[in-house]
CSV table of C-alpha atoms in Angstrom, one decimal:
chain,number,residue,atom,x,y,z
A,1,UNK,CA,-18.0,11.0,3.9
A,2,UNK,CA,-17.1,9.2,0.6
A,3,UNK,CA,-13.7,7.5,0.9
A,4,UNK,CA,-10.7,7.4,-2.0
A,5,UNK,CA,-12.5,7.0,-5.8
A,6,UNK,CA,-11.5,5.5,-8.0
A,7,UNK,CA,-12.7,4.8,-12.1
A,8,UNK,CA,-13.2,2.5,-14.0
A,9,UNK,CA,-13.4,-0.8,-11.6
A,10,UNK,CA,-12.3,-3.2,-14.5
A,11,UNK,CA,-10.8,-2.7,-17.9
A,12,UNK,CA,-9.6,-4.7,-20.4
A,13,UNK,CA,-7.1,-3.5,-22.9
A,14,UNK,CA,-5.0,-5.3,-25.7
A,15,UNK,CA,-1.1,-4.8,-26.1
A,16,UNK,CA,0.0,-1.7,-27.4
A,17,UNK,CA,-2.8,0.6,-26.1
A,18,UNK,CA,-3.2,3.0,-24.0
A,19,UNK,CA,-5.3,3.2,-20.7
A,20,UNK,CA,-6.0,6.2,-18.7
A,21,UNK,CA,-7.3,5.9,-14.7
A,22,UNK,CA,-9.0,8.3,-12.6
A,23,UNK,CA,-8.7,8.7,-8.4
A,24,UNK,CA,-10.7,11.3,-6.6
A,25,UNK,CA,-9.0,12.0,-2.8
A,26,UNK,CA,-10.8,12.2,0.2
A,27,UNK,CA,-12.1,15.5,0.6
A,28,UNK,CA,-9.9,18.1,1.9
A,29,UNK,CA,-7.0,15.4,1.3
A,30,UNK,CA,-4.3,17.3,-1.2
A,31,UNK,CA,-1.5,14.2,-1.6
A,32,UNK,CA,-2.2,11.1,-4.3
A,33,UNK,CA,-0.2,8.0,-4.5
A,34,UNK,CA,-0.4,5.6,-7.1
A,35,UNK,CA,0.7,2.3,-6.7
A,36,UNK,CA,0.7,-1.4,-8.9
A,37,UNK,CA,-0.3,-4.4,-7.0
A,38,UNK,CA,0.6,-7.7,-9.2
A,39,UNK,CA,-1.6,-10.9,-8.0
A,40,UNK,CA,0.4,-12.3,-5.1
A,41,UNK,CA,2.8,-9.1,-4.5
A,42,UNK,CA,2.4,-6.0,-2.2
A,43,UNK,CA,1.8,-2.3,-3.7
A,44,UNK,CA,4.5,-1.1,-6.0
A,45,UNK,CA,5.0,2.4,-5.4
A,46,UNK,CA,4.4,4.5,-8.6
A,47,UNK,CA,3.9,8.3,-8.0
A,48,UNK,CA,3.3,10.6,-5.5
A,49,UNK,CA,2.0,13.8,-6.1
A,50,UNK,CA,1.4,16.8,-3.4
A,51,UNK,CA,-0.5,20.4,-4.3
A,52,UNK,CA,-0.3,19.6,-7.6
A,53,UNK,CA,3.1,18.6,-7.8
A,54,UNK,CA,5.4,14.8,-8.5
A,55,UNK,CA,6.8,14.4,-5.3
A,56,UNK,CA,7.6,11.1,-5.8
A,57,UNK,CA,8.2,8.6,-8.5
A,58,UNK,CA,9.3,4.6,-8.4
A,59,UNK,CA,10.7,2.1,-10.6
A,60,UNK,CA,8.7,2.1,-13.5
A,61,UNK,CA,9.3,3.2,-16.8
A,62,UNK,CA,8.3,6.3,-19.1
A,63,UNK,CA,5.4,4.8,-20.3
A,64,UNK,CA,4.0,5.6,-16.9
A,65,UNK,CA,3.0,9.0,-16.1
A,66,UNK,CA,0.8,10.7,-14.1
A,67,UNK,CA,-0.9,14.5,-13.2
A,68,UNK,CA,-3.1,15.9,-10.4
A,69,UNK,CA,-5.6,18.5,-11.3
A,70,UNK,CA,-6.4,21.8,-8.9
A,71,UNK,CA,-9.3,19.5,-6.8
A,72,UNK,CA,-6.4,17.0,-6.3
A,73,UNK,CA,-8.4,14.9,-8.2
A,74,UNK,CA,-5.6,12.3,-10.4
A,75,UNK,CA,-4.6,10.4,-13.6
A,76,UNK,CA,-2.4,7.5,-14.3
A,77,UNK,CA,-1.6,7.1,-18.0
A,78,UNK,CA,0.2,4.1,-19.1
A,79,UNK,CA,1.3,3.9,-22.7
A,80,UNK,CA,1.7,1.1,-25.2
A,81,UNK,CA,0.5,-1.2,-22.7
A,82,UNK,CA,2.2,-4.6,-22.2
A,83,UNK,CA,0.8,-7.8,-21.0
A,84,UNK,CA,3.2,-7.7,-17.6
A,85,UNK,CA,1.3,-4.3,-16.8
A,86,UNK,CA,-2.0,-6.5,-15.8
A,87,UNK,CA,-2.4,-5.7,-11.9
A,88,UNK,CA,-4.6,-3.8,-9.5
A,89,UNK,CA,-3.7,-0.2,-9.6
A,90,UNK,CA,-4.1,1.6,-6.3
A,91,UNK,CA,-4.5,5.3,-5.8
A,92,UNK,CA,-4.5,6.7,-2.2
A,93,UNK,CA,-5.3,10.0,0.0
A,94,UNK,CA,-3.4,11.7,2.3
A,95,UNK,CA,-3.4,15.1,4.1
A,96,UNK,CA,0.1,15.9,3.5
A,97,UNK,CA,2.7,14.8,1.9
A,98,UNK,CA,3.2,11.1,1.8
A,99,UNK,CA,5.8,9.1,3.4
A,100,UNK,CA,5.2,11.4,6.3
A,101,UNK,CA,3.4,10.0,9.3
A,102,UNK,CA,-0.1,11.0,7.6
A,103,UNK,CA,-2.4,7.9,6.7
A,104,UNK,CA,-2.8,7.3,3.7
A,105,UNK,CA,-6.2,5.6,3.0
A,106,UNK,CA,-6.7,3.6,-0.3
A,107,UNK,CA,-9.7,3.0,-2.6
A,108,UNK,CA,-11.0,-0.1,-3.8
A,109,UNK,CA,-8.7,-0.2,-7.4
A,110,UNK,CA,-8.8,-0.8,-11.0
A,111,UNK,CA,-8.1,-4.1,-12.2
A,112,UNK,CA,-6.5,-3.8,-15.1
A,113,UNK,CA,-6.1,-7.0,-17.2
A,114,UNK,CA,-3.7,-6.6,-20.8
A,115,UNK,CA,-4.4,-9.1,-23.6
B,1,UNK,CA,17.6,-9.9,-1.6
B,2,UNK,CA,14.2,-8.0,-1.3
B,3,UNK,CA,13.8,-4.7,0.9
B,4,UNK,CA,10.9,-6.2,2.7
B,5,UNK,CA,10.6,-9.9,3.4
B,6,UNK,CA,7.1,-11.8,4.9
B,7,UNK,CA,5.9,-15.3,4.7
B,8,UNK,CA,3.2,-15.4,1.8
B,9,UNK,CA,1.0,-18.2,3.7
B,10,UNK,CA,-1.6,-19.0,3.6
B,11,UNK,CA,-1.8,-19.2,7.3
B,12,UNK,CA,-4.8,-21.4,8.8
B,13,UNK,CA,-5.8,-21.1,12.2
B,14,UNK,CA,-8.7,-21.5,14.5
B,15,UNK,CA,-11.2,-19.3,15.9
B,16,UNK,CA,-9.6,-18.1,19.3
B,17,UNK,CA,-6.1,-18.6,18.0
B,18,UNK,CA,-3.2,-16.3,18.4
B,19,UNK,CA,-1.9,-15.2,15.3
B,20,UNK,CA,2.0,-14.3,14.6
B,21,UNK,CA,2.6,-12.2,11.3
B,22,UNK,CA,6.2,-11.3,10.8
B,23,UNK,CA,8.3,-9.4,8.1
B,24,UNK,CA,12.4,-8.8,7.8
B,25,UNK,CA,14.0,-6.0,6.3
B,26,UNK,CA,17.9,-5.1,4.7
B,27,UNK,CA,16.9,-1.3,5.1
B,28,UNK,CA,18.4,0.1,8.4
B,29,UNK,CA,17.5,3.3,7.2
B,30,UNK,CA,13.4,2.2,8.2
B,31,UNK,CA,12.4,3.8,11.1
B,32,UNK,CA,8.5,4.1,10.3
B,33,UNK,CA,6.4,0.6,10.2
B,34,UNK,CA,2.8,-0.1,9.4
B,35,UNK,CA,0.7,-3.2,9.1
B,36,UNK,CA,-2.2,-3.2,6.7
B,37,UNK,CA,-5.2,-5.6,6.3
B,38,UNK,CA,-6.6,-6.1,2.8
B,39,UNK,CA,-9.9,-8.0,2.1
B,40,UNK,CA,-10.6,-9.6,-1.2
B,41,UNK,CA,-10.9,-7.0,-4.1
B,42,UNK,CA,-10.3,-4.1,-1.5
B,43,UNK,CA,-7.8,-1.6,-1.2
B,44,UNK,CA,-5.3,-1.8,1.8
B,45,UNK,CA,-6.4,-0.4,5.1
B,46,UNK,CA,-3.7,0.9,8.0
B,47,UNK,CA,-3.8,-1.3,11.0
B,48,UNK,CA,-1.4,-0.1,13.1
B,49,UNK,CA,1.6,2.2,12.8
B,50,UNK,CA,5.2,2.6,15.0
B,51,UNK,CA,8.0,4.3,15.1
B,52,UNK,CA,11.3,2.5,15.6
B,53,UNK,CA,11.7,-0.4,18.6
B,54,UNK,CA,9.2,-1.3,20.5
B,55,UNK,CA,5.4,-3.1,20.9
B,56,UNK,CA,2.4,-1.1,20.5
B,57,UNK,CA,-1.0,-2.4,21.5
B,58,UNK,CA,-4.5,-1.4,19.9
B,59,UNK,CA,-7.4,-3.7,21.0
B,60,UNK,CA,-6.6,-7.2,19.4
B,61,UNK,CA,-3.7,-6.3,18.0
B,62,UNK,CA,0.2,-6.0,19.1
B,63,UNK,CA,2.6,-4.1,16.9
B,64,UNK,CA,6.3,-4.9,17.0
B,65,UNK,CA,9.9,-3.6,16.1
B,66,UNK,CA,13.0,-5.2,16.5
B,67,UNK,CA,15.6,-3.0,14.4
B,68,UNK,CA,18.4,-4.1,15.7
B,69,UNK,CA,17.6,-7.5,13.8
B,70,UNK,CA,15.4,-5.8,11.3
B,71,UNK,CA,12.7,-8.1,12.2
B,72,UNK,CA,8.6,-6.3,12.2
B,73,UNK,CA,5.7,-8.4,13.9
B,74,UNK,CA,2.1,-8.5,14.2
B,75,UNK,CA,0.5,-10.2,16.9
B,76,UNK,CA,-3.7,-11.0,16.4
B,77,UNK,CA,-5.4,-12.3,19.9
B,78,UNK,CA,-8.5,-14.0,20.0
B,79,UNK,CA,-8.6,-14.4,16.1
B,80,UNK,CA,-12.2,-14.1,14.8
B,81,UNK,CA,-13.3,-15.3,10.9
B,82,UNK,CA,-13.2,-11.5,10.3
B,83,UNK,CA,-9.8,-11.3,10.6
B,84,UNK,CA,-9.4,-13.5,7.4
B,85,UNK,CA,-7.3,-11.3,4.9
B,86,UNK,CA,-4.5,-10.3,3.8
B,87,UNK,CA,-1.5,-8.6,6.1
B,88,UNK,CA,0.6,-6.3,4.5
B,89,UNK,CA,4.0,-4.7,6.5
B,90,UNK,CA,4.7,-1.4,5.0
B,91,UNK,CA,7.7,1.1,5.8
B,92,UNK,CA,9.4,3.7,5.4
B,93,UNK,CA,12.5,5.4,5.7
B,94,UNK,CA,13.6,9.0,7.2
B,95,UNK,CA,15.4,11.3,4.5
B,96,UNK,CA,15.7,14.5,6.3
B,97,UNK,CA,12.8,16.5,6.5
B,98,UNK,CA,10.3,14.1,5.6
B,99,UNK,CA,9.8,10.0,5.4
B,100,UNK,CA,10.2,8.6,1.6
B,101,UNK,CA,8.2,6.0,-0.2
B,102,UNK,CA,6.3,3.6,1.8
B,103,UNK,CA,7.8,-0.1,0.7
B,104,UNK,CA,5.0,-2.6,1.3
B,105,UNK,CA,5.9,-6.8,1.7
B,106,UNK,CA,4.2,-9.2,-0.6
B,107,UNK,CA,1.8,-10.0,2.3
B,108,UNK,CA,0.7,-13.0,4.4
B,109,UNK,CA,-3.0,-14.9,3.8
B,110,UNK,CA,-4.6,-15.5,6.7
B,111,UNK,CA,-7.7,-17.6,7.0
B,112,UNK,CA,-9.6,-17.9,10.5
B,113,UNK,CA,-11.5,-21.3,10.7
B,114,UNK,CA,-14.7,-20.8,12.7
């Protein structure tokens, strides 16, 4: 079975723009979570969403946002792009919702580099 | 003060070694812990998970929960190359009917000397 996708592996953007990523679930999984991981620094919690739904949503500001389409399929959009926004962005699966006691398994992650 | 502290490393040990992660927390509402590993350029994987106090044992590895001095650990026996990565605590805290976000620590290197 194919794990947690996730597209593109790399990007590079400049300040100011605006950079979309893509996370398919594990089949049959219906939870996303997105998370930032700066070089050095554990996963920042960004969203969660569940059937569809935010369930969930850290410290970050409005120039984050994300969706979940009806195959649970996800987006993270993040708007005039700043340089401190260069990290690996995480998304991971889960059967329910997250923060429960369901695993949540992660895919491999965009690196996203700002110049 | 940070919800979730741990010792960034790098930790070097032998092949064979026992290996000692630990992590504090200033969160007494935690009651749901998880260790993850994470190789280069790889998303985390779950290791291990627990519920409050305790020691839980999987193979190698030795999960355990102190909460009454908010103190996490991961014990690694017979430490082979393979186990070179990154350790990341992770947890959570109870709200009700279900367990909100998952706070991770900044992780501890680990690098097993053959």
């Amino acid at each position: 079975d194919a794990g947690v996708t996730q597209s593109p592996t790399h990007l590079i953007k400049t300040r100011g723009q605006h950079v979309t990523l893509r996370c398919s679930p594990i089949s049959g999984h219906k939870s996303v979570s997105w998370y930032q991981q700066v070089l050095g620094q554990g996963p920042q919690f960004i969203f969660q969403y569940y059937e569809k739904e935010e369930r969930g949503r850290g410290n970050f500001p409005d120039r984050f946002s994300a969706r979940q389409f009806p195959n649970y399929s996800s987006e993270l959009n993040v708007n005039a792009l700043l340089l401190g926004d260069s990290a690996l962005y995480l998304c991971a699966s889960s059967l329910g919702e997250v923060g429960g006691t369901d695993t949540q398994y992660f895919g491999p992650g965009t690196r996203l580099t700002v110049l | 003060q940070k919800e979730v502290e741990q010792d960034p490393g790098p930790l070097s040990v032998p092949e064979g070694a026992i290996v000692s992660l630990n992590c504090t927390y200033s969160n007494s509402a935690f009651q749901y812990f998880m260790w993850y590993r994470q190789y280069s350029r790889k998303g985390p994987e779950l290791l291990m998970y627990t519920y409050s106090s305790g020691n839980k044992e999987d193979g190698r590895f030795t999960a355990q929960v102190d909460k009454s001095s908010k103190y996490i650990s991961l014990f690694i026996r017979d430490s082979q190359p393979s186990d070179s990565a990154t350790y990341l605590c992770a947890m959570s805290a109870f709200r009700g009917t279900s367990y909100d976000k998952v706070i991770f620590g900044p992780g501890t290197s680990l690098s097993v000397i053959p």
